[in-house]
Amino acid sequence: QVQLVESGGGLVQAGGSLRLSCVASGRTFRSYAMGWFRQAPGKEREQVAAISWGGASSTYADSVKGRFTISRDNAKNTVYLQMNSLKPEDTAVHYCAPKVTTGGPVLPGFGSWGQGTQVTVSS
């Protein structure tokens, strides 16, 4: 039972900031590393950032490193993505997903990508 609900997206001007939230249901949240992914129209889904189950380690795509920060609050079953200095190329639907490890793949068989949350950055 890993059900995730993303929120926090919206329309923002280039250079602005957004904070995305991903709330997980059930008691299994703390057992997983978590990742944020994004998919723009006509593009493949790509990983933006990931964080270990305890929050001690994280990784970022080169395109967002230095601008985005992933964090988690296991007491709230929530993972966050703070996005600063947003660029138009950040425009995409953003999803969260559990991972085997911080640097590994999403959990095998995971298919509950859900609706995601739309981030639109205007120039």
Tab-separated table of N, CA, C and O in Angstrom:
chain	number	residue	atom	x	y	z
A	1	GLN	N	0.832	-1.184	0.000
A	1	GLN	CA	0.000	0.000	0.000
A	1	GLN	C	0.879	1.249	0.000
A	1	GLN	O	1.306	1.734	1.058
A	2	VAL	N	1.158	1.735	-1.174
A	2	VAL	CA	1.908	2.975	-1.325
A	2	VAL	C	1.084	3.883	-2.226
A	2	VAL	O	1.124	3.761	-3.455
A	3	GLN	N	0.355	4.757	-1.624
A	3	GLN	CA	-0.461	5.709	-2.357
A	3	GLN	C	0.057	7.114	-2.082
A	3	GLN	O	0.199	7.514	-0.920
A	4	LEU	N	0.337	7.835	-3.138
A	4	LEU	CA	0.990	9.124	-3.026
A	4	LEU	C	0.146	10.213	-3.666
A	4	LEU	O	-0.438	10.013	-4.729
A	5	VAL	N	0.111	11.353	-3.009
A	5	VAL	CA	-0.625	12.502	-3.513
A	5	VAL	C	0.308	13.696	-3.562
A	5	VAL	O	0.804	14.145	-2.524
A	6	GLU	N	0.529	14.206	-4.766
A	6	GLU	CA	1.400	15.353	-4.960
A	6	GLU	C	0.587	16.641	-4.968
A	6	GLU	O	-0.555	16.666	-5.424
A	7	SER	N	1.209	17.704	-4.497
A	7	SER	CA	0.570	19.007	-4.507
A	7	SER	C	1.636	20.089	-4.481
A	7	SER	O	2.818	19.808	-4.294
A	8	GLY	N	1.208	21.317	-4.662
A	8	GLY	CA	2.116	22.446	-4.559
A	8	GLY	C	2.530	23.067	-5.869
A	8	GLY	O	3.198	24.102	-5.877
A	9	GLY	N	2.157	22.440	-6.973
A	9	GLY	CA	2.496	23.007	-8.260
A	9	GLY	C	1.692	24.253	-8.553
A	9	GLY	O	0.776	24.619	-7.817
A	10	GLY	N	2.050	24.898	-9.627
A	10	GLY	CA	1.358	26.107	-10.011
A	10	GLY	C	2.093	26.841	-11.096
A	10	GLY	O	3.034	26.324	-11.700
A	11	LEU	N	1.651	28.050	-11.334
A	11	LEU	CA	2.255	28.920	-12.333
A	11	LEU	C	3.143	29.934	-11.641
A	11	LEU	O	2.707	30.621	-10.712
A	12	VAL	N	4.366	30.035	-12.098
A	12	VAL	CA	5.319	30.945	-11.489
A	12	VAL	C	6.200	31.552	-12.575
A	12	VAL	O	6.446	30.930	-13.611
A	13	GLN	N	6.648	32.755	-12.338
A	13	GLN	CA	7.554	33.403	-13.273
A	13	GLN	C	8.961	32.846	-13.136
A	13	GLN	O	9.355	32.346	-12.074
A	14	ALA	N	9.712	32.924	-14.205
A	14	ALA	CA	11.104	32.506	-14.156
A	14	ALA	C	11.821	33.217	-13.016
A	14	ALA	O	11.653	34.420	-12.815
A	15	GLY	N	12.611	32.452	-12.292
A	15	GLY	CA	13.306	32.985	-11.133
A	15	GLY	C	12.550	32.811	-9.837
A	15	GLY	O	13.122	33.025	-8.758
A	16	GLY	N	11.300	32.409	-9.928
A	16	GLY	CA	10.487	32.220	-8.747
A	16	GLY	C	10.695	30.877	-8.094
A	16	GLY	O	11.551	30.087	-8.500
A	17	SER	N	9.885	30.611	-7.082
A	17	SER	CA	10.032	29.397	-6.289
A	17	SER	C	8.691	28.712	-6.065
A	17	SER	O	7.645	29.357	-6.047
A	18	LEU	N	8.755	27.412	-5.894
A	18	LEU	CA	7.615	26.603	-5.510
A	18	LEU	C	8.103	25.511	-4.574
A	18	LEU	O	9.258	25.095	-4.656
A	19	ARG	N	7.234	25.042	-3.712
A	19	ARG	CA	7.532	23.886	-2.887
A	19	ARG	C	6.482	22.822	-3.129
A	19	ARG	O	5.295	23.031	-2.861
A	20	LEU	N	6.922	21.694	-3.626
A	20	LEU	CA	6.041	20.576	-3.865
A	20	LEU	C	5.994	19.671	-2.645
A	20	LEU	O	6.988	19.523	-1.929
A	21	SER	N	4.847	19.072	-2.426
A	21	SER	CA	4.677	18.124	-1.338
A	21	SER	C	4.141	16.817	-1.883
A	21	SER	O	3.355	16.803	-2.831
A	22	CYS	N	4.561	15.746	-1.278
A	22	CYS	CA	4.089	14.413	-1.626
A	22	CYS	C	3.735	13.709	-0.332
A	22	CYS	O	4.615	13.446	0.496
A	23	VAL	N	2.464	13.423	-0.155
A	23	VAL	CA	1.986	12.788	1.056
A	23	VAL	C	1.678	11.328	0.769
A	23	VAL	O	0.936	11.017	-0.165
A	24	ALA	N	2.231	10.461	1.577
A	24	ALA	CA	2.047	9.029	1.409
A	24	ALA	C	1.049	8.496	2.421
A	24	ALA	O	0.998	8.947	3.564
A	25	SER	N	0.272	7.532	1.991
A	25	SER	CA	-0.667	6.864	2.880
A	25	SER	C	-0.043	5.601	3.442
A	25	SER	O	0.919	5.067	2.884
A	26	GLY	N	-0.588	5.129	4.528
A	26	GLY	CA	-0.116	3.900	5.123
A	26	GLY	C	1.070	4.099	6.040
A	26	GLY	O	1.520	5.229	6.285
A	27	ARG	N	1.605	2.989	6.507
A	27	ARG	CA	2.699	3.005	7.467
A	27	ARG	C	4.046	2.652	6.860
A	27	ARG	O	5.030	2.500	7.581
A	28	THR	N	4.107	2.535	5.554
A	28	THR	CA	5.320	2.072	4.902
A	28	THR	C	6.239	3.181	4.421
A	28	THR	O	7.312	2.902	3.895
A	29	PHE	N	5.856	4.422	4.602
A	29	PHE	CA	6.619	5.536	4.059
A	29	PHE	C	8.072	5.531	4.507
A	29	PHE	O	8.984	5.732	3.699
A	30	ARG	N	8.310	5.322	5.775
A	30	ARG	CA	9.669	5.397	6.314
A	30	ARG	C	10.581	4.298	5.808
A	30	ARG	O	11.804	4.400	5.968
A	31	SER	N	10.019	3.287	5.203
A	31	SER	CA	10.817	2.164	4.729
A	31	SER	C	11.469	2.418	3.378
A	31	SER	O	12.312	1.636	2.958
A	32	TYR	N	11.102	3.483	2.705
A	32	TYR	CA	11.530	3.705	1.335
A	32	TYR	C	12.323	4.990	1.160
A	32	TYR	O	12.025	6.018	1.758
A	33	ALA	N	13.318	4.892	0.303
A	33	ALA	CA	13.835	6.101	-0.310
A	33	ALA	C	12.742	6.659	-1.219
A	33	ALA	O	11.859	5.922	-1.658
A	34	MET	N	12.796	7.940	-1.479
A	34	MET	CA	11.772	8.576	-2.297
A	34	MET	C	12.411	9.429	-3.377
A	34	MET	O	13.489	9.991	-3.183
A	35	GLY	N	11.722	9.511	-4.487
A	35	GLY	CA	12.217	10.319	-5.581
A	35	GLY	C	11.147	11.239	-6.128
A	35	GLY	O	9.954	10.951	-6.053
A	36	TRP	N	11.606	12.346	-6.658
A	36	TRP	CA	10.763	13.239	-7.440
A	36	TRP	C	11.124	13.078	-8.908
A	36	TRP	O	12.307	13.059	-9.267
A	37	PHE	N	10.101	12.989	-9.728
A	37	PHE	CA	10.261	12.829	-11.161
A	37	PHE	C	9.435	13.881	-11.874
A	37	PHE	O	8.468	14.401	-11.323
A	38	ARG	N	9.814	14.178	-13.084
A	38	ARG	CA	9.023	15.108	-13.865
A	38	ARG	C	8.935	14.634	-15.309
A	38	ARG	O	9.812	13.938	-15.807
A	39	GLN	N	7.858	15.035	-15.946
A	39	GLN	CA	7.653	14.678	-17.335
A	39	GLN	C	7.019	15.851	-18.065
A	39	GLN	O	5.921	16.289	-17.723
A	40	ALA	N	7.727	16.341	-19.051
A	40	ALA	CA	7.228	17.405	-19.898
A	40	ALA	C	6.573	16.795	-21.129
A	40	ALA	O	6.876	15.658	-21.503
A	41	PRO	N	5.671	17.529	-21.779
A	41	PRO	CA	5.024	17.003	-22.977
A	41	PRO	C	6.032	16.552	-24.021
A	41	PRO	O	6.965	17.286	-24.355
A	42	GLY	N	5.850	15.334	-24.514
A	42	GLY	CA	6.739	14.804	-25.526
A	42	GLY	C	8.086	14.344	-25.013
A	42	GLY	O	8.946	13.953	-25.818
A	43	LYS	N	8.287	14.376	-23.717
A	43	LYS	CA	9.562	13.987	-23.124
A	43	LYS	C	9.398	12.759	-22.236
A	43	LYS	O	8.304	12.451	-21.774
A	44	GLU	N	10.495	12.076	-22.015
A	44	GLU	CA	10.496	10.947	-21.097
A	44	GLU	C	10.469	11.441	-19.662
A	44	GLU	O	10.961	12.531	-19.352
A	45	ARG	N	9.897	10.627	-18.799
A	45	ARG	CA	9.947	10.944	-17.384
A	45	ARG	C	11.393	10.872	-16.906
A	45	ARG	O	12.135	9.950	-17.260
A	46	GLU	N	11.800	11.843	-16.136
A	46	GLU	CA	13.162	11.882	-15.636
A	46	GLU	C	13.168	12.147	-14.138
A	46	GLU	O	12.297	12.837	-13.604
A	47	GLN	N	14.158	11.613	-13.480
A	47	GLN	CA	14.298	11.849	-12.060
A	47	GLN	C	14.896	13.221	-11.813
A	47	GLN	O	15.891	13.601	-12.428
A	48	VAL	N	14.302	13.949	-10.906
A	48	VAL	CA	14.782	15.258	-10.523
A	48	VAL	C	15.664	15.172	-9.284
A	48	VAL	O	16.727	15.786	-9.215
A	49	ALA	N	15.203	14.412	-8.307
A	49	ALA	CA	15.920	14.290	-7.045
A	49	ALA	C	15.461	13.047	-6.325
A	49	ALA	O	14.389	12.515	-6.602
A	50	ALA	N	16.264	12.585	-5.392
A	50	ALA	CA	15.903	11.446	-4.566
A	50	ALA	C	16.502	11.624	-3.190
A	50	ALA	O	17.523	12.299	-3.023
A	51	ILE	N	15.881	10.989	-2.210
A	51	ILE	CA	16.323	11.105	-0.833
A	51	ILE	C	16.217	9.751	-0.157
A	51	ILE	O	15.295	8.979	-0.423
A	52	SER	N	17.157	9.458	0.712
A	52	SER	CA	17.180	8.188	1.415
A	52	SER	C	16.036	8.100	2.418
A	52	SER	O	15.404	9.103	2.760
A	53	TRP	N	15.809	6.890	2.906
A	53	TRP	CA	14.669	6.676	3.806
A	53	TRP	C	14.762	7.510	5.071
A	53	TRP	O	13.738	7.923	5.623
A	54	GLY	N	15.968	7.760	5.540
A	54	GLY	CA	16.155	8.552	6.738
A	54	GLY	C	16.438	10.017	6.466
A	54	GLY	O	16.535	10.806	7.415
A	55	GLY	N	16.586	10.367	5.210
A	55	GLY	CA	16.832	11.750	4.844
A	55	GLY	C	18.275	12.185	4.936
A	55	GLY	O	18.570	13.369	4.745
A	56	ALA	N	19.179	11.249	5.203
A	56	ALA	CA	20.575	11.610	5.394
A	56	ALA	C	21.317	11.872	4.094
A	56	ALA	O	22.321	12.584	4.090
A	57	SER	N	20.855	11.287	3.016
A	57	SER	CA	21.526	11.468	1.738
A	57	SER	C	20.516	11.807	0.665
A	57	SER	O	19.344	11.431	0.748
A	58	SER	N	20.981	12.502	-0.346
A	58	SER	CA	20.117	12.894	-1.442
A	58	SER	C	20.935	13.046	-2.708
A	58	SER	O	22.163	13.164	-2.666
A	59	THR	N	20.250	13.046	-3.813
A	59	THR	CA	20.911	13.211	-5.094
A	59	THR	C	20.018	14.055	-5.998
A	59	THR	O	18.797	14.092	-5.828
A	60	TYR	N	20.646	14.719	-6.969
A	60	TYR	CA	19.930	15.625	-7.844
A	60	TYR	C	20.382	15.459	-9.283
A	60	TYR	O	21.545	15.146	-9.554
A	61	ALA	N	19.458	15.695	-10.181
A	61	ALA	CA	19.827	15.778	-11.578
A	61	ALA	C	20.699	17.008	-11.790
A	61	ALA	O	20.536	18.029	-11.115
A	62	ASP	N	21.629	16.899	-12.729
A	62	ASP	CA	22.523	18.017	-12.989
A	62	ASP	C	21.767	19.295	-13.341
A	62	ASP	O	22.207	20.397	-12.995
A	63	SER	N	20.642	19.148	-13.995
A	63	SER	CA	19.891	20.297	-14.453
A	63	SER	C	19.260	21.104	-13.322
A	63	SER	O	18.897	22.263	-13.523
A	64	VAL	N	19.125	20.495	-12.150
A	64	VAL	CA	18.475	21.187	-11.033
A	64	VAL	C	19.384	21.370	-9.834
A	64	VAL	O	19.009	22.066	-8.882
A	65	LYS	N	20.548	20.768	-9.862
A	65	LYS	CA	21.453	20.848	-8.726
A	65	LYS	C	21.797	22.302	-8.428
A	65	LYS	O	22.125	23.076	-9.322
A	66	GLY	N	21.710	22.642	-7.159
A	66	GLY	CA	21.967	24.003	-6.738
A	66	GLY	C	20.730	24.864	-6.696
A	66	GLY	O	20.763	25.954	-6.105
A	67	ARG	N	19.662	24.400	-7.313
A	67	ARG	CA	18.406	25.146	-7.329
A	67	ARG	C	17.299	24.454	-6.539
A	67	ARG	O	16.459	25.125	-5.948
A	68	PHE	N	17.302	23.129	-6.552
A	68	PHE	CA	16.258	22.358	-5.890
A	68	PHE	C	16.814	21.678	-4.648
A	68	PHE	O	17.993	21.308	-4.597
A	69	THR	N	15.944	21.475	-3.675
A	69	THR	CA	16.305	20.759	-2.465
A	69	THR	C	15.203	19.783	-2.104
A	69	THR	O	14.042	20.179	-1.966
A	70	ILE	N	15.566	18.526	-1.957
A	70	ILE	CA	14.609	17.512	-1.539
A	70	ILE	C	14.754	17.278	-0.041
A	70	ILE	O	15.859	17.308	0.497
A	71	SER	N	13.644	17.075	0.621
A	71	SER	CA	13.656	16.804	2.050
A	71	SER	C	12.457	15.935	2.384
A	71	SER	O	11.570	15.736	1.556
A	72	ARG	N	12.438	15.417	3.600
A	72	ARG	CA	11.301	14.604	3.997
A	72	ARG	C	11.036	14.762	5.477
A	72	ARG	O	11.933	15.057	6.271
A	73	ASP	N	9.794	14.553	5.837
A	73	ASP	CA	9.353	14.571	7.217
A	73	ASP	C	8.587	13.281	7.426
A	73	ASP	O	7.405	13.185	7.090
A	74	ASN	N	9.272	12.291	7.956
A	74	ASN	CA	8.658	10.975	8.091
A	74	ASN	C	7.497	10.972	9.077
A	74	ASN	O	6.585	10.157	8.958
A	75	ALA	N	7.525	11.867	10.045
A	75	ALA	CA	6.422	11.960	10.988
A	75	ALA	C	5.138	12.391	10.298
A	75	ALA	O	4.042	12.091	10.771
A	76	LYS	N	5.279	13.100	9.199
A	76	LYS	CA	4.130	13.558	8.428
A	76	LYS	C	3.932	12.766	7.145
A	76	LYS	O	3.059	13.107	6.339
A	77	ASN	N	4.735	11.726	6.949
A	77	ASN	CA	4.653	10.911	5.738
A	77	ASN	C	4.731	11.772	4.481
A	77	ASN	O	4.004	11.549	3.515
A	78	THR	N	5.628	12.733	4.502
A	78	THR	CA	5.685	13.710	3.426
A	78	THR	C	7.113	13.911	2.936
A	78	THR	O	8.049	13.986	3.740
A	79	VAL	N	7.259	14.018	1.638
A	79	VAL	CA	8.520	14.398	1.025
A	79	VAL	C	8.285	15.703	0.270
A	79	VAL	O	7.221	15.904	-0.321
A	80	TYR	N	9.271	16.573	0.320
A	80	TYR	CA	9.150	17.895	-0.271
A	80	TYR	C	10.190	18.101	-1.361
A	80	TYR	O	11.253	17.485	-1.363
A	81	LEU	N	9.867	18.991	-2.254
A	81	LEU	CA	10.836	19.454	-3.232
A	81	LEU	C	10.756	20.970	-3.281
A	81	LEU	O	9.790	21.525	-3.809
A	82	GLN	N	11.753	21.612	-2.709
A	82	GLN	CA	11.840	23.061	-2.766
A	82	GLN	C	12.531	23.442	-4.063
A	82	GLN	O	13.668	23.048	-4.299
A	83	MET	N	11.855	24.194	-4.887
A	83	MET	CA	12.360	24.564	-6.196
A	83	MET	C	12.560	26.069	-6.246
A	83	MET	O	11.597	26.837	-6.163
A	84	ASN	N	13.796	26.469	-6.372
A	84	ASN	CA	14.149	27.882	-6.464
A	84	ASN	C	14.739	28.188	-7.828
A	84	ASN	O	15.157	27.293	-8.554
A	85	SER	N	14.792	29.455	-8.146
A	85	SER	CA	15.368	29.909	-9.415
A	85	SER	C	14.798	29.127	-10.587
A	85	SER	O	15.530	28.651	-11.459
A	86	LEU	N	13.504	29.009	-10.610
A	86	LEU	CA	12.849	28.197	-11.627
A	86	LEU	C	13.056	28.761	-13.024
A	86	LEU	O	13.112	29.976	-13.215
A	87	LYS	N	13.164	27.846	-13.964
A	87	LYS	CA	13.370	28.179	-15.363
A	87	LYS	C	12.220	27.621	-16.193
A	87	LYS	O	11.587	26.645	-15.795
A	88	PRO	N	11.957	28.204	-17.350
A	88	PRO	CA	10.892	27.667	-18.202
A	88	PRO	C	11.069	26.184	-18.518
A	88	PRO	O	10.071	25.466	-18.642
A	89	GLU	N	12.288	25.715	-18.633
A	89	GLU	CA	12.527	24.315	-18.921
A	89	GLU	C	12.191	23.391	-17.765
A	89	GLU	O	12.220	22.165	-17.916
A	90	ASP	N	11.871	23.950	-16.606
A	90	ASP	CA	11.397	23.150	-15.485
A	90	ASP	C	9.918	22.816	-15.608
A	90	ASP	O	9.392	22.049	-14.792
A	91	THR	N	9.255	23.390	-16.581
A	91	THR	CA	7.832	23.148	-16.769
A	91	THR	C	7.578	21.669	-17.056
A	91	THR	O	8.111	21.111	-18.011
A	92	ALA	N	6.768	21.049	-16.213
A	92	ALA	CA	6.488	19.626	-16.338
A	92	ALA	C	5.492	19.224	-15.267
A	92	ALA	O	5.262	19.953	-14.303
A	93	VAL	N	4.918	18.047	-15.450
A	93	VAL	CA	4.148	17.422	-14.385
A	93	VAL	C	5.135	16.698	-13.486
A	93	VAL	O	5.997	15.955	-13.963
A	94	HIS	N	5.015	16.911	-12.203
A	94	HIS	CA	5.933	16.336	-11.231
A	94	HIS	C	5.254	15.236	-10.422
A	94	HIS	O	4.122	15.397	-9.966
A	95	TYR	N	5.974	14.151	-10.245
A	95	TYR	CA	5.472	12.992	-9.529
A	95	TYR	C	6.471	12.574	-8.458
A	95	TYR	O	7.672	12.817	-8.593
A	96	CYS	N	5.984	11.913	-7.440
A	96	CYS	CA	6.866	11.272	-6.481
A	96	CYS	C	6.654	9.775	-6.533
A	96	CYS	O	5.613	9.293	-6.970
A	97	ALA	N	7.663	9.038	-6.113
A	97	ALA	CA	7.582	7.591	-6.160
A	97	ALA	C	8.571	6.979	-5.179
A	97	ALA	O	9.655	7.533	-4.956
A	98	PRO	N	8.229	5.839	-4.608
A	98	PRO	CA	9.171	5.145	-3.735
A	98	PRO	C	10.268	4.489	-4.553
A	98	PRO	O	10.051	4.067	-5.684
A	99	LYS	N	11.442	4.385	-3.960
A	99	LYS	CA	12.594	3.812	-4.635
A	99	LYS	C	13.225	2.714	-3.798
A	99	LYS	O	13.077	2.683	-2.584
A	100	VAL	N	13.946	1.845	-4.479
A	100	VAL	CA	14.644	0.775	-3.785
A	100	VAL	C	15.745	1.362	-2.913
A	100	VAL	O	15.897	1.007	-1.743
A	101	THR	N	16.522	2.253	-3.489
A	101	THR	CA	17.558	2.996	-2.791
A	101	THR	C	17.598	4.392	-3.374
A	101	THR	O	16.982	4.661	-4.401
A	102	THR	N	18.336	5.269	-2.733
A	102	THR	CA	18.427	6.640	-3.205
A	102	THR	C	18.908	6.701	-4.650
A	102	THR	O	18.359	7.438	-5.468
A	103	GLY	N	19.924	5.921	-4.954
A	103	GLY	CA	20.484	5.930	-6.293
A	103	GLY	C	19.928	4.870	-7.215
A	103	GLY	O	20.358	4.771	-8.368
A	104	GLY	N	18.981	4.082	-6.729
A	104	GLY	CA	18.437	2.992	-7.506
A	104	GLY	C	17.148	3.339	-8.209
A	104	GLY	O	16.756	4.501	-8.293
A	105	PRO	N	16.479	2.306	-8.707
A	105	PRO	CA	15.242	2.508	-9.460
A	105	PRO	C	14.040	2.681	-8.543
A	105	PRO	O	14.134	2.513	-7.325
A	106	VAL	N	12.910	2.996	-9.140
A	106	VAL	CA	11.665	2.971	-8.399
A	106	VAL	C	11.382	1.540	-7.991
A	106	VAL	O	11.930	0.600	-8.558
A	107	LEU	N	10.534	1.371	-7.009
A	107	LEU	CA	10.204	0.034	-6.559
A	107	LEU	C	9.679	-0.791	-7.716
A	107	LEU	O	8.871	-0.309	-8.515
A	108	PRO	N	10.131	-2.034	-7.841
A	108	PRO	CA	9.636	-2.891	-8.918
A	108	PRO	C	8.120	-2.999	-8.894
A	108	PRO	O	7.523	-3.227	-7.842
A	109	GLY	N	7.521	-2.825	-10.037
A	109	GLY	CA	6.091	-2.943	-10.148
A	109	GLY	C	5.312	-1.707	-9.748
A	109	GLY	O	4.081	-1.713	-9.848
A	110	PHE	N	5.992	-0.663	-9.324
A	110	PHE	CA	5.284	0.552	-8.951
A	110	PHE	C	4.636	1.166	-10.181
A	110	PHE	O	5.308	1.427	-11.182
A	111	GLY	N	3.345	1.413	-10.100
A	111	GLY	CA	2.630	1.988	-11.220
A	111	GLY	C	1.675	3.088	-10.829
A	111	GLY	O	0.948	3.613	-11.680
A	112	SER	N	1.672	3.447	-9.563
A	112	SER	CA	0.723	4.429	-9.048
A	112	SER	C	1.288	5.840	-9.134
A	112	SER	O	1.447	6.526	-8.125
A	113	TRP	N	1.606	6.240	-10.359
A	113	TRP	CA	2.143	7.578	-10.550
A	113	TRP	C	1.123	8.664	-10.256
A	113	TRP	O	1.476	9.783	-9.889
A	114	GLY	N	-0.138	8.342	-10.422
A	114	GLY	CA	-1.189	9.285	-10.086
A	114	GLY	C	-1.246	10.469	-11.029
A	114	GLY	O	-0.747	10.427	-12.164
A	115	GLN	N	-1.847	11.521	-10.548
A	115	GLN	CA	-2.075	12.704	-11.358
A	115	GLN	C	-0.871	13.635	-11.392
A	115	GLN	O	-0.685	14.383	-12.354
A	116	GLY	N	-0.057	13.588	-10.361
A	116	GLY	CA	1.073	14.498	-10.281
A	116	GLY	C	0.620	15.917	-10.010
A	116	GLY	O	-0.559	16.189	-9.777
A	117	THR	N	1.580	16.827	-10.039
A	117	THR	CA	1.262	18.235	-9.865
A	117	THR	C	1.998	19.039	-10.929
A	117	THR	O	3.191	18.833	-11.163
A	118	GLN	N	1.282	19.920	-11.571
A	118	GLN	CA	1.818	20.656	-12.708
A	118	GLN	C	2.617	21.861	-12.239
A	118	GLN	O	2.144	22.675	-11.448
A	119	VAL	N	3.818	21.966	-12.757
A	119	VAL	CA	4.657	23.139	-12.551
A	119	VAL	C	4.814	23.834	-13.887
A	119	VAL	O	5.274	23.230	-14.855
A	120	THR	N	4.422	25.083	-13.949
A	120	THR	CA	4.551	25.865	-15.168
A	120	THR	C	5.339	27.127	-14.865
A	120	THR	O	4.961	27.908	-13.992
A	121	VAL	N	6.417	27.306	-15.588
A	121	VAL	CA	7.292	28.452	-15.381
A	121	VAL	C	7.254	29.319	-16.630
A	121	VAL	O	7.614	28.876	-17.716
A	122	SER	N	6.827	30.534	-16.467
A	122	SER	CA	6.733	31.461	-17.585
A	122	SER	C	8.005	32.286	-17.692
A	122	SER	O	8.661	32.587	-16.693
A	123	SER	N	8.330	32.666	-18.911
A	123	SER	CA	9.521	33.455	-19.153
A	123	SER	C	9.206	34.940	-19.163
A	123	SER	O	8.040	35.342	-19.121
